[in-house]
PDB file of C-alpha atoms in Angstrom:
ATOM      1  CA  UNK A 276       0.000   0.000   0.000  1.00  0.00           C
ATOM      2  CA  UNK A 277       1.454   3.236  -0.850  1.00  0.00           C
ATOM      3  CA  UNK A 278       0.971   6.854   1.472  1.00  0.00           C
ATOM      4  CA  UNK A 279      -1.021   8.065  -0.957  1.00  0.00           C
ATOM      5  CA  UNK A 280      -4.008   4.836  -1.096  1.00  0.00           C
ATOM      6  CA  UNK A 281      -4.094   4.656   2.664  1.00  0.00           C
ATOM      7  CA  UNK A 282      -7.480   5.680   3.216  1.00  0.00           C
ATOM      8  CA  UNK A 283      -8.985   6.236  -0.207  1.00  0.00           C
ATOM      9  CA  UNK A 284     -12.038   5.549  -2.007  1.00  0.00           C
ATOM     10  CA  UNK A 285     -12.179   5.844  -5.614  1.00  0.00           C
ATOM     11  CA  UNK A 286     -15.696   5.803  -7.638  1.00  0.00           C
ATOM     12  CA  UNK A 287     -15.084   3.947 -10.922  1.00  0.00           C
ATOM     13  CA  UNK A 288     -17.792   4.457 -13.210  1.00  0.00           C
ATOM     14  CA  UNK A 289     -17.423   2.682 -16.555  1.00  0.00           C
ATOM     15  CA  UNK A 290     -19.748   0.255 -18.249  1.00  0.00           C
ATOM     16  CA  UNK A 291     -16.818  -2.069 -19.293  1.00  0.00           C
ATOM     17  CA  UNK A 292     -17.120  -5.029 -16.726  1.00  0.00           C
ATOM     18  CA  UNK A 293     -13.468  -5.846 -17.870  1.00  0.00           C
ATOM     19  CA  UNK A 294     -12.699  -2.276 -17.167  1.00  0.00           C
ATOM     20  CA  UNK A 295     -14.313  -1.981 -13.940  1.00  0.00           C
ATOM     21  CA  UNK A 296     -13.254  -5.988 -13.225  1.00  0.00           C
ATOM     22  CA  UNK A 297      -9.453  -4.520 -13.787  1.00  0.00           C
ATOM     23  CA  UNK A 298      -9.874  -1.226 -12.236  1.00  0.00           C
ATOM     24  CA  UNK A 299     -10.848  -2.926  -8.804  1.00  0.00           C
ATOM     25  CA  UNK A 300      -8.428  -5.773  -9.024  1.00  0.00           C
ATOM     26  CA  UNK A 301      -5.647  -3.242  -9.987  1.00  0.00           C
ATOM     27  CA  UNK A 302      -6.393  -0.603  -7.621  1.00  0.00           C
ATOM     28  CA  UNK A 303      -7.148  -2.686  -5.149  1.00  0.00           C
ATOM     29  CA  UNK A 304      -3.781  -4.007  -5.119  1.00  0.00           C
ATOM     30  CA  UNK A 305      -2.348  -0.774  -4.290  1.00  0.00           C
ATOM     31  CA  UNK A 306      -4.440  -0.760  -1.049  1.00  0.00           C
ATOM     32  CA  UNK A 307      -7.168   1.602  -2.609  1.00  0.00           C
ATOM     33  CA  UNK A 308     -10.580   1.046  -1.504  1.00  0.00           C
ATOM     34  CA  UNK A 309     -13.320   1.190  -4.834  1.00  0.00           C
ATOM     35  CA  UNK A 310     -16.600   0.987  -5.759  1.00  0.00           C
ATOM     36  CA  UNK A 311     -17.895   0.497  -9.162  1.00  0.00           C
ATOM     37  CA  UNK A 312     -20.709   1.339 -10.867  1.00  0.00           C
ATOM     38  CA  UNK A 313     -22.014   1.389 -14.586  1.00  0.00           C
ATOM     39  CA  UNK A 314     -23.956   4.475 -15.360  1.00  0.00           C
ATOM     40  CA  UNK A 315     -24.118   8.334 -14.355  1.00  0.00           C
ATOM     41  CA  UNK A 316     -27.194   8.261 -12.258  1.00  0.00           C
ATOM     42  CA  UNK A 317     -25.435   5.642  -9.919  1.00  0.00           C
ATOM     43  CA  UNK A 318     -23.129   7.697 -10.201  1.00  0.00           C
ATOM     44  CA  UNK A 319     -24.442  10.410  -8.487  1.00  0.00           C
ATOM     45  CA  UNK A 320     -26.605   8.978  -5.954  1.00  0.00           C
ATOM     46  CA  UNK A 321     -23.525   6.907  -4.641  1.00  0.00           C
ATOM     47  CA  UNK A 322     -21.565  10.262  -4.128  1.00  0.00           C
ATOM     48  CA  UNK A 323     -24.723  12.223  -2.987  1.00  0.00           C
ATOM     49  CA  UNK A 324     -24.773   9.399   0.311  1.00  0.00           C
ATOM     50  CA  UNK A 325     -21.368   8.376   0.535  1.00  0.00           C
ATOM     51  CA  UNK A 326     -17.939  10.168   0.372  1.00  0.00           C
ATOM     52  CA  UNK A 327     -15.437   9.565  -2.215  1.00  0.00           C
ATOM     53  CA  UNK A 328     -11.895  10.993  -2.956  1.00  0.00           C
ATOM     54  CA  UNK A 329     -11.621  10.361  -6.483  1.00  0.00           C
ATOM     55  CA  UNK A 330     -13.909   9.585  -9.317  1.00  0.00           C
ATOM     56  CA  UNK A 331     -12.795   7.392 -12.718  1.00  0.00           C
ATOM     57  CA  UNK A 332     -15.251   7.962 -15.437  1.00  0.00           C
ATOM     58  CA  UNK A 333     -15.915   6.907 -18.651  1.00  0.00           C
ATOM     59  CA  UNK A 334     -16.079   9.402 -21.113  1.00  0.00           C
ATOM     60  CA  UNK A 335     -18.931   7.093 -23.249  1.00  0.00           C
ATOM     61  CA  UNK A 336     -21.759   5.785 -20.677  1.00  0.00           C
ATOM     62  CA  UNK A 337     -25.439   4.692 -21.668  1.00  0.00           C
ATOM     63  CA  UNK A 338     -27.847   7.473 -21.362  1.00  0.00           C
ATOM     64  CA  UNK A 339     -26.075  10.216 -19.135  1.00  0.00           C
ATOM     65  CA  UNK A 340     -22.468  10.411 -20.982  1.00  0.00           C
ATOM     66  CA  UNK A 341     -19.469  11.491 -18.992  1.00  0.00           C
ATOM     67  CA  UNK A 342     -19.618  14.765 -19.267  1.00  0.00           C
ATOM     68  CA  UNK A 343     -23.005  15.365 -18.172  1.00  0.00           C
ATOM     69  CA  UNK A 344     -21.882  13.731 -15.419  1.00  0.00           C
ATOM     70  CA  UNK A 345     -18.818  15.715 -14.592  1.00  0.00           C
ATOM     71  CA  UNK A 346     -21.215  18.801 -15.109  1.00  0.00           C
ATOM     72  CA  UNK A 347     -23.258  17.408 -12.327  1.00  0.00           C
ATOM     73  CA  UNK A 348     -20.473  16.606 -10.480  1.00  0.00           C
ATOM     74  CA  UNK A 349     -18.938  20.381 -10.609  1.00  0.00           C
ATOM     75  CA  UNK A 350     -22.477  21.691  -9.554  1.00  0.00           C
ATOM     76  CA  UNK A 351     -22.608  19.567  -6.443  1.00  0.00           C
ATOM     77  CA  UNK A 352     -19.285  18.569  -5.013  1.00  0.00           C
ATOM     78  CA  UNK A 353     -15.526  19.300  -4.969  1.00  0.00           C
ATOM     79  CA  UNK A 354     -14.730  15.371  -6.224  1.00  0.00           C
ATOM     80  CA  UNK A 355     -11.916  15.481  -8.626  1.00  0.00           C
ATOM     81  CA  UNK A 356     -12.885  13.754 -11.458  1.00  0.00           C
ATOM     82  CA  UNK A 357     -10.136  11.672 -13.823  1.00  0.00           C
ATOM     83  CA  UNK A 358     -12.046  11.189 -17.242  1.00  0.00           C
ATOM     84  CA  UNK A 359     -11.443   7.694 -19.206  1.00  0.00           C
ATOM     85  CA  UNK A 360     -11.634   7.346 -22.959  1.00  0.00           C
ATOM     86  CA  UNK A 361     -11.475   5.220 -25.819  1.00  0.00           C
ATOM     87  CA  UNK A 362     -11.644   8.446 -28.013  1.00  0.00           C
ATOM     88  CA  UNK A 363      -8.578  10.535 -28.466  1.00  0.00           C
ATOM     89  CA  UNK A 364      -9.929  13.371 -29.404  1.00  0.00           C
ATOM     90  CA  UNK A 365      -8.615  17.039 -28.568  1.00  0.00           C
ATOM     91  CA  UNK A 366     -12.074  18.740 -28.995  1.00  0.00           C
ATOM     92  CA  UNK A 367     -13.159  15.653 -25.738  1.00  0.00           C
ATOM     93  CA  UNK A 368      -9.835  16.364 -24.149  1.00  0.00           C
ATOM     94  CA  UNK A 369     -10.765  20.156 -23.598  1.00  0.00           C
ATOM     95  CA  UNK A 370     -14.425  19.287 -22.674  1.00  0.00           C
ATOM     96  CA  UNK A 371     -13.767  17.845 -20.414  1.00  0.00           C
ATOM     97  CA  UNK A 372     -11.257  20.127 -18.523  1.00  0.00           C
ATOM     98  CA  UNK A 373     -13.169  22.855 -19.088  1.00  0.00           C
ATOM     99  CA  UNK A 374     -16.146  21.087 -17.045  1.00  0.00           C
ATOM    100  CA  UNK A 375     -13.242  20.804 -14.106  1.00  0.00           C
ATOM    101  CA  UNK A 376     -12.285  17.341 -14.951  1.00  0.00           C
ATOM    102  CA  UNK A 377      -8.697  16.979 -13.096  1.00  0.00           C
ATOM    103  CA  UNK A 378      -7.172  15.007 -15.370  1.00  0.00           C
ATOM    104  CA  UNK A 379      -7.726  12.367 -18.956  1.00  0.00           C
ATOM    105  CA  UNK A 380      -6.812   9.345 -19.761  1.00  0.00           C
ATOM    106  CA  UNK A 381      -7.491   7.789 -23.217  1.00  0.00           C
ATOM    107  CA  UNK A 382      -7.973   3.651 -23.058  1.00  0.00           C
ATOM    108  CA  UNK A 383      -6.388   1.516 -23.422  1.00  0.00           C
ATOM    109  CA  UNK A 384      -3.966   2.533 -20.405  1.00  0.00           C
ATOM    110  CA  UNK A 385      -1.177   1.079 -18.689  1.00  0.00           C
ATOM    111  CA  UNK A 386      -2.074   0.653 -15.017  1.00  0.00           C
ATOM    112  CA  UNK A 387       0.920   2.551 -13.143  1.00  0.00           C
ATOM    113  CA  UNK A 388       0.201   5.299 -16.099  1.00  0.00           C
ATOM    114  CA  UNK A 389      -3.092   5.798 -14.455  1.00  0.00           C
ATOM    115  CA  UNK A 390      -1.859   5.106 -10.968  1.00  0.00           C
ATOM    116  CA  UNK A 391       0.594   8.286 -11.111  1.00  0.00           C
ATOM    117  CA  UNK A 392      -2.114  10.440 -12.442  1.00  0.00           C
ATOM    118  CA  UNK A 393      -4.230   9.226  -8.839  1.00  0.00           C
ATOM    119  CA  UNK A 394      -1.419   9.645  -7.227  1.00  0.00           C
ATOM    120  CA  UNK A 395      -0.673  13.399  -8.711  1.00  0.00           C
ATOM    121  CA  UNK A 396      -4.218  14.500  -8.121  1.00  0.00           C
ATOM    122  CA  UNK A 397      -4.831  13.101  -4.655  1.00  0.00           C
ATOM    123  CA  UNK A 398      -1.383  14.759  -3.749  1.00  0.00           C
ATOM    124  CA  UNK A 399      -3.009  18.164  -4.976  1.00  0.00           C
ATOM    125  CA  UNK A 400      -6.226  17.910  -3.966  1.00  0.00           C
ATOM    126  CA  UNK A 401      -6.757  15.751  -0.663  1.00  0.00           C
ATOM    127  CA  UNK A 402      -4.478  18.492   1.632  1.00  0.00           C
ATOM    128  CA  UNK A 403      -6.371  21.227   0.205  1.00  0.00           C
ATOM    129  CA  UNK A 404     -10.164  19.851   0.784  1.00  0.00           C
ATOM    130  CA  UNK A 405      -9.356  19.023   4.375  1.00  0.00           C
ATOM    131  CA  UNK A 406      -9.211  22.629   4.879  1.00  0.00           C
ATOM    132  CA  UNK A 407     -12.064  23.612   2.475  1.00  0.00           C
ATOM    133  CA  UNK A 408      -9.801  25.275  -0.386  1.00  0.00           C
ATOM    134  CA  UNK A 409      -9.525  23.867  -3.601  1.00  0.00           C
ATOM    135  CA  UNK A 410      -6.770  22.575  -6.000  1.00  0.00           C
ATOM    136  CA  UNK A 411      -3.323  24.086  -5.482  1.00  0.00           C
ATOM    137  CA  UNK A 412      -4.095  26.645  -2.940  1.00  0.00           C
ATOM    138  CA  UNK A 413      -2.374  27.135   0.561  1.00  0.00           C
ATOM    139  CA  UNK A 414      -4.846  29.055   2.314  1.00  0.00           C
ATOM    140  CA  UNK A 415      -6.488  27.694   5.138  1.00  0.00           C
ATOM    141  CA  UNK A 416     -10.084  29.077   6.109  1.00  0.00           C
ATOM    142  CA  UNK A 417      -9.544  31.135   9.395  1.00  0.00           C
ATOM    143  CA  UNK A 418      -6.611  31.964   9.800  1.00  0.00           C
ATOM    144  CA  UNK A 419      -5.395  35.598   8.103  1.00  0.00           C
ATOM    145  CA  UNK A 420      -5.005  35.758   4.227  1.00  0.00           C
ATOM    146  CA  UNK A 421      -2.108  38.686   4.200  1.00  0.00           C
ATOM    147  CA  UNK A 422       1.790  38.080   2.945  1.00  0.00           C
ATOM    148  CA  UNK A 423       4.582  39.189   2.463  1.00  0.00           C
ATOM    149  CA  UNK A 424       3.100  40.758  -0.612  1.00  0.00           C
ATOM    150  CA  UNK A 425       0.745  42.998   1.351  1.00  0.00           C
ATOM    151  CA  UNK A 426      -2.788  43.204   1.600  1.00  0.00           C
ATOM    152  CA  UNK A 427      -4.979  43.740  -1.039  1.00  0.00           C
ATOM    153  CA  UNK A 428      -5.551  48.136  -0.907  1.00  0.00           C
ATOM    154  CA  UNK A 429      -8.811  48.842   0.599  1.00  0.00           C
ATOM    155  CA  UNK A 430     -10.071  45.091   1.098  1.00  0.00           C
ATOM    156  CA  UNK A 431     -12.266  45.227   4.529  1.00  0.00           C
ATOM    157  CA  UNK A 432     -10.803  42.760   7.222  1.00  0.00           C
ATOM    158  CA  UNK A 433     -11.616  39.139   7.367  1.00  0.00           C
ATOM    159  CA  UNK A 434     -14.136  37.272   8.491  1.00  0.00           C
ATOM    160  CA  UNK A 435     -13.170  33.692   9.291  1.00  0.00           C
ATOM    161  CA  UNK A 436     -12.670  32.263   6.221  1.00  0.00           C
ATOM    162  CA  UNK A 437     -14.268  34.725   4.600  1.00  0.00           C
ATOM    163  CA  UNK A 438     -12.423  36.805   1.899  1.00  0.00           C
ATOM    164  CA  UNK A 439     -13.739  40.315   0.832  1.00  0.00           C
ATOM    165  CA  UNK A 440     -12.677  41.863  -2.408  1.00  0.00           C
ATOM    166  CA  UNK A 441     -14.862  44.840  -3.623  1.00  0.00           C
ATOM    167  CA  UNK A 442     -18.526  43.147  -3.947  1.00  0.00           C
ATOM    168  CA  UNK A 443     -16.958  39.725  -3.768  1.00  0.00           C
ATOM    169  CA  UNK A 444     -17.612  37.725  -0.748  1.00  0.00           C
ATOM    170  CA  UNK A 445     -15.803  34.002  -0.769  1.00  0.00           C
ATOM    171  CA  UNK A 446     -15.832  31.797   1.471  1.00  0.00           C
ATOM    172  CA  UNK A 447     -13.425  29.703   1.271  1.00  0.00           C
ATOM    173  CA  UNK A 448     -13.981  26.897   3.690  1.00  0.00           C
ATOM    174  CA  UNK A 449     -17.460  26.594   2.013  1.00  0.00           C
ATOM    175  CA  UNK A 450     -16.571  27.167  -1.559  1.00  0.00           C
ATOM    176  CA  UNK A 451     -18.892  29.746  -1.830  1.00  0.00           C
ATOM    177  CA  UNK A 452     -19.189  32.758  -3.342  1.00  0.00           C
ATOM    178  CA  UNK A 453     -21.881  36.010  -3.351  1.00  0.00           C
ATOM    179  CA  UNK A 454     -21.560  38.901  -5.842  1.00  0.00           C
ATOM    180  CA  UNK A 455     -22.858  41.615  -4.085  1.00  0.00           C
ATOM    181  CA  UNK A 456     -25.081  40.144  -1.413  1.00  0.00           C
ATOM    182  CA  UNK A 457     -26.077  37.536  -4.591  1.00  0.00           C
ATOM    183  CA  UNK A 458     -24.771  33.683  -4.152  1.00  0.00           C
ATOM    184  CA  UNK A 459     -23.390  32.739  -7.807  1.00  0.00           C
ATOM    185  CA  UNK A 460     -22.756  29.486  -8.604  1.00  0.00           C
ATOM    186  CA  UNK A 461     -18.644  28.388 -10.108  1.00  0.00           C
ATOM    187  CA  UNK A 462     -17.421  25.297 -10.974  1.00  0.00           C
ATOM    188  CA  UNK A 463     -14.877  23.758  -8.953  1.00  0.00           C
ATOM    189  CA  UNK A 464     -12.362  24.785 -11.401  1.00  0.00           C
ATOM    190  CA  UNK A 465     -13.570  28.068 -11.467  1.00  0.00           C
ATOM    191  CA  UNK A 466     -13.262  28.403  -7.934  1.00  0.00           C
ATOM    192  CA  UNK A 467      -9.879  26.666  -7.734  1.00  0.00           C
ATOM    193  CA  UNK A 468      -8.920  29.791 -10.403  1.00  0.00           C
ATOM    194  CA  UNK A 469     -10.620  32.266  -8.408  1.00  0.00           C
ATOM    195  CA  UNK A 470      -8.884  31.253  -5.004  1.00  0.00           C
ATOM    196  CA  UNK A 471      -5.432  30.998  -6.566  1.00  0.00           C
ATOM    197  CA  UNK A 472      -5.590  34.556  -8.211  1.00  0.00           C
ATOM    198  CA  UNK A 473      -7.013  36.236  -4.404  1.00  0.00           C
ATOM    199  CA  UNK A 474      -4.303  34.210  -2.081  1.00  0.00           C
ATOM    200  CA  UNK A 475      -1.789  35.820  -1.818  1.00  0.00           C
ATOM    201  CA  UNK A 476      -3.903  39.178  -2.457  1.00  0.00           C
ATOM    202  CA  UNK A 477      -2.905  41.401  -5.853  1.00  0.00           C
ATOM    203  CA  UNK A 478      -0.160  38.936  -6.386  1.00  0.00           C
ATOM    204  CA  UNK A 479       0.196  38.783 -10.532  1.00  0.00           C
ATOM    205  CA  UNK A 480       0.461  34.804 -11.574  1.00  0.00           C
ATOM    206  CA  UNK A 481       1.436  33.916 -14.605  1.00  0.00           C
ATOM    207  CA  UNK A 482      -0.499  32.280 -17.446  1.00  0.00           C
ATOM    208  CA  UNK A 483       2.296  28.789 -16.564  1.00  0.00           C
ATOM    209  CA  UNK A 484       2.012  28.925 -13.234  1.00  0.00           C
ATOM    210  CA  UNK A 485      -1.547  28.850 -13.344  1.00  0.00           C
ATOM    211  CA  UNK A 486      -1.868  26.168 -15.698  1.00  0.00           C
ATOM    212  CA  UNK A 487       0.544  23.956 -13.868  1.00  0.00           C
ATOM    213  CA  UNK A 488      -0.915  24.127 -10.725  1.00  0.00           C
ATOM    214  CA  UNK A 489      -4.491  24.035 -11.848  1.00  0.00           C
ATOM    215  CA  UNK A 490      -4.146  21.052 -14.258  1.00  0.00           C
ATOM    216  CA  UNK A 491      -2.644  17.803 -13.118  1.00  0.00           C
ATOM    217  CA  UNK A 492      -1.659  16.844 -16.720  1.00  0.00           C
ATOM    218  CA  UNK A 493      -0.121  20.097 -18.157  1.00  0.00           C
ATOM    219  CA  UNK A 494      -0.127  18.846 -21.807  1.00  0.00           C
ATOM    220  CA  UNK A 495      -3.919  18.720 -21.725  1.00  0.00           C
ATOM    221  CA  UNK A 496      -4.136  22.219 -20.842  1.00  0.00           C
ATOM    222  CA  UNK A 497      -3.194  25.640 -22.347  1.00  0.00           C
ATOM    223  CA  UNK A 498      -3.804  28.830 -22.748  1.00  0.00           C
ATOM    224  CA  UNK A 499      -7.198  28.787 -24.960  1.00  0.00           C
ATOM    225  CA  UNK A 500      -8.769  26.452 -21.834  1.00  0.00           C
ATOM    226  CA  UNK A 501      -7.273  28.905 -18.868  1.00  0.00           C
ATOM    227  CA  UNK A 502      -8.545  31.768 -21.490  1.00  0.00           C
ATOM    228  CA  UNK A 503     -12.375  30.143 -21.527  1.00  0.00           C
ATOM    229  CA  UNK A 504     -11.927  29.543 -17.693  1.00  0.00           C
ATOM    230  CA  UNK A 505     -10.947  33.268 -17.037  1.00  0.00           C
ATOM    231  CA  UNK A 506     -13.914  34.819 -19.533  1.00  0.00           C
ATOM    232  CA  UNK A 507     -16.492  32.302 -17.528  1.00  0.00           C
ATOM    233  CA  UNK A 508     -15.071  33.337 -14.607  1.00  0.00           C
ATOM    234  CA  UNK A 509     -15.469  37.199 -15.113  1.00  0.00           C
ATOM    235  CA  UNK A 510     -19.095  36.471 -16.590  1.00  0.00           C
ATOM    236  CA  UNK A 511     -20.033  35.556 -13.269  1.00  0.00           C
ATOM    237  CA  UNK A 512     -18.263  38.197 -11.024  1.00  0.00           C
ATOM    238  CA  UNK A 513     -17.549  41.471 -13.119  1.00  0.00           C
ATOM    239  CA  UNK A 514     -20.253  44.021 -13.529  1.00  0.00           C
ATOM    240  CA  UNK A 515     -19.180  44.251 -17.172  1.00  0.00           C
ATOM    241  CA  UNK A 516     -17.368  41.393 -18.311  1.00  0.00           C
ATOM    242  CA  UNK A 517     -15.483  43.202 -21.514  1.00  0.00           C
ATOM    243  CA  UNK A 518     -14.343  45.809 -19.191  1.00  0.00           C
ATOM    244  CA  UNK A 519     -13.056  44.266 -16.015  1.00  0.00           C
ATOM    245  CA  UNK A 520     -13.127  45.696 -12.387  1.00  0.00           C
ATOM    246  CA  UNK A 521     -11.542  42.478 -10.584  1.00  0.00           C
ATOM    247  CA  UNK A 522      -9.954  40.242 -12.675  1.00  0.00           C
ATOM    248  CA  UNK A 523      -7.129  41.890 -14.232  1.00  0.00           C
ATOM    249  CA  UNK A 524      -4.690  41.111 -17.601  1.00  0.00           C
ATOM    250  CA  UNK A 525      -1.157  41.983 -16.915  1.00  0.00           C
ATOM    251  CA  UNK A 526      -0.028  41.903 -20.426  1.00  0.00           C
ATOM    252  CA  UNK A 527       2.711  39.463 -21.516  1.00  0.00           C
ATOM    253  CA  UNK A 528       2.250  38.259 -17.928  1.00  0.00           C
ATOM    254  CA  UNK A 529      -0.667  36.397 -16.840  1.00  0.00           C
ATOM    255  CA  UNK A 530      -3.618  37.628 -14.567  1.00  0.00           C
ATOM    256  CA  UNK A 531      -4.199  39.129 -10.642  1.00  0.00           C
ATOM    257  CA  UNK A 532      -7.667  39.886  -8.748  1.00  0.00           C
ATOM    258  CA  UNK A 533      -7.459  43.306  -7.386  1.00  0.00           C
ATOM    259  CA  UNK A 534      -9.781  45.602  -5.400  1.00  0.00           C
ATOM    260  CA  UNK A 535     -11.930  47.645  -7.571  1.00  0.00           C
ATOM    261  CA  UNK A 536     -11.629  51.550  -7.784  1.00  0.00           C
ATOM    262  CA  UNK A 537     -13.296  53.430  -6.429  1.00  0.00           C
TER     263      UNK A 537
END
């Protein structure tokens, strides 16, 4: 058993019995615990009653496909998700990722191939939902949100957990987030993006570091899917979208959430 399986349950959902036959053999070995089932719907009643740290799923399922799954997913839970594909297709590939999928993997796969992208995700992911923030970010809910960067100018003082930028209220134990009084609904990637660009406040990160610390398999990511991810994003918390108050561009750079003017 490796550090990393102690203690986790994986969802596989794939309609393959030799898949899903291999999957919990395999993974099994490695001291993981899993639970298989066949379809979407199962899918998501398993997770809505039981907890799970990772979820497998096939990219082609009867009735509910993948991705309408992994839409689901996004709307109700933090669960990474690692897609699985017989299809090796770019235009699935960015579908995917752009629903908040953590990772891809196109069948067939080699076991330990699969096994290191668990391993990278869980490593990213597990630390950072035990303290309620999502993928890649440091902050834990509570405690203050300054650096050695400085505070963000004019952002009111913290609530526990709480983080107040402007309008924007997110909290970031609860993964929450109200636009003006309003709760507005983000994806867990577009939270992950949101959290990353306010901790440490006004701090510029750049278009690579974002991508590498957003997206367990860098080569399935670039700039066109952190470019859709940063337009959603500012659809959902700028007053004008094509004119920005929060979510800045620094040119040649990469991007930084700053406090409004006044």
């Amino acid at each position: 058993m490796t550090a990393v399986a102690r203690g986790v349950r994986i969802l596989v959902v794939d309609d393959e019995e030799s898949y899903r036959e291999g999957l919990a053999s395999g993974l099994g070995h490695e001291g993981y615990e899993v639970v298989c089932v066949t379809d979407g719907p199962a899918a998501l009643e398993y997770l809505s009653a039981h907890p799970c740290d990772l979820v497998l799923l096939d990219h082609m399922l009867p009735g509910m496909q993948g991705t309408e799954v992994c839409r689901a997913l996004q709307a109700t839970s933090a669960v990474p998700v690692i897609m699985l594909t017989a299809r090796d297709d770019e235009v699935d590939v960015v579908a995917a990722l752009e629903l908040g999928a953590s990772g891809y993997v196109t069948k067939p796969f080699r076991l330990r191939e699969l096994i290191a992208r668990i391993e990278a995700t869980l490593r990213r992911t597990r630390p950072a939902r035990s303290v309620g923030v999502g993928v890649g970010v440091a902050t834990r809910a509570g405690t203050s949100h300054a650096s050695d960067d400085g505070p963000l100018s004019g952002t009111a003082p913290q609530a526990a957990g709480i983080i107040r930028v402007g309008l924007l209220n997110i909290d970031a134990a609860g993964r929450a987030l109200r636009v003006n009084g309003r709760p507005v609904h983000l994806t867990r990637r577009e939270f992950d993006l949101l959290m990353l660009l306010v901790t440490p406040p006004g701090r510029v990160r750049t278009r690579e570091e974002i991508i590498d610390l957003l997206w367990t398999d860098r080569e399935l990511a670039d700039t066109r899917t952190l470019d859709t991810h940063v337009r959603r994003l500012r659809a959902k918390i700028e007053p004008d979208p094509h004119a920005p108050h929060y979510l800045q561009t620094v040119r040649g750079v990469g991007f930084r959430l700053e406090e409004p003017p006044a």
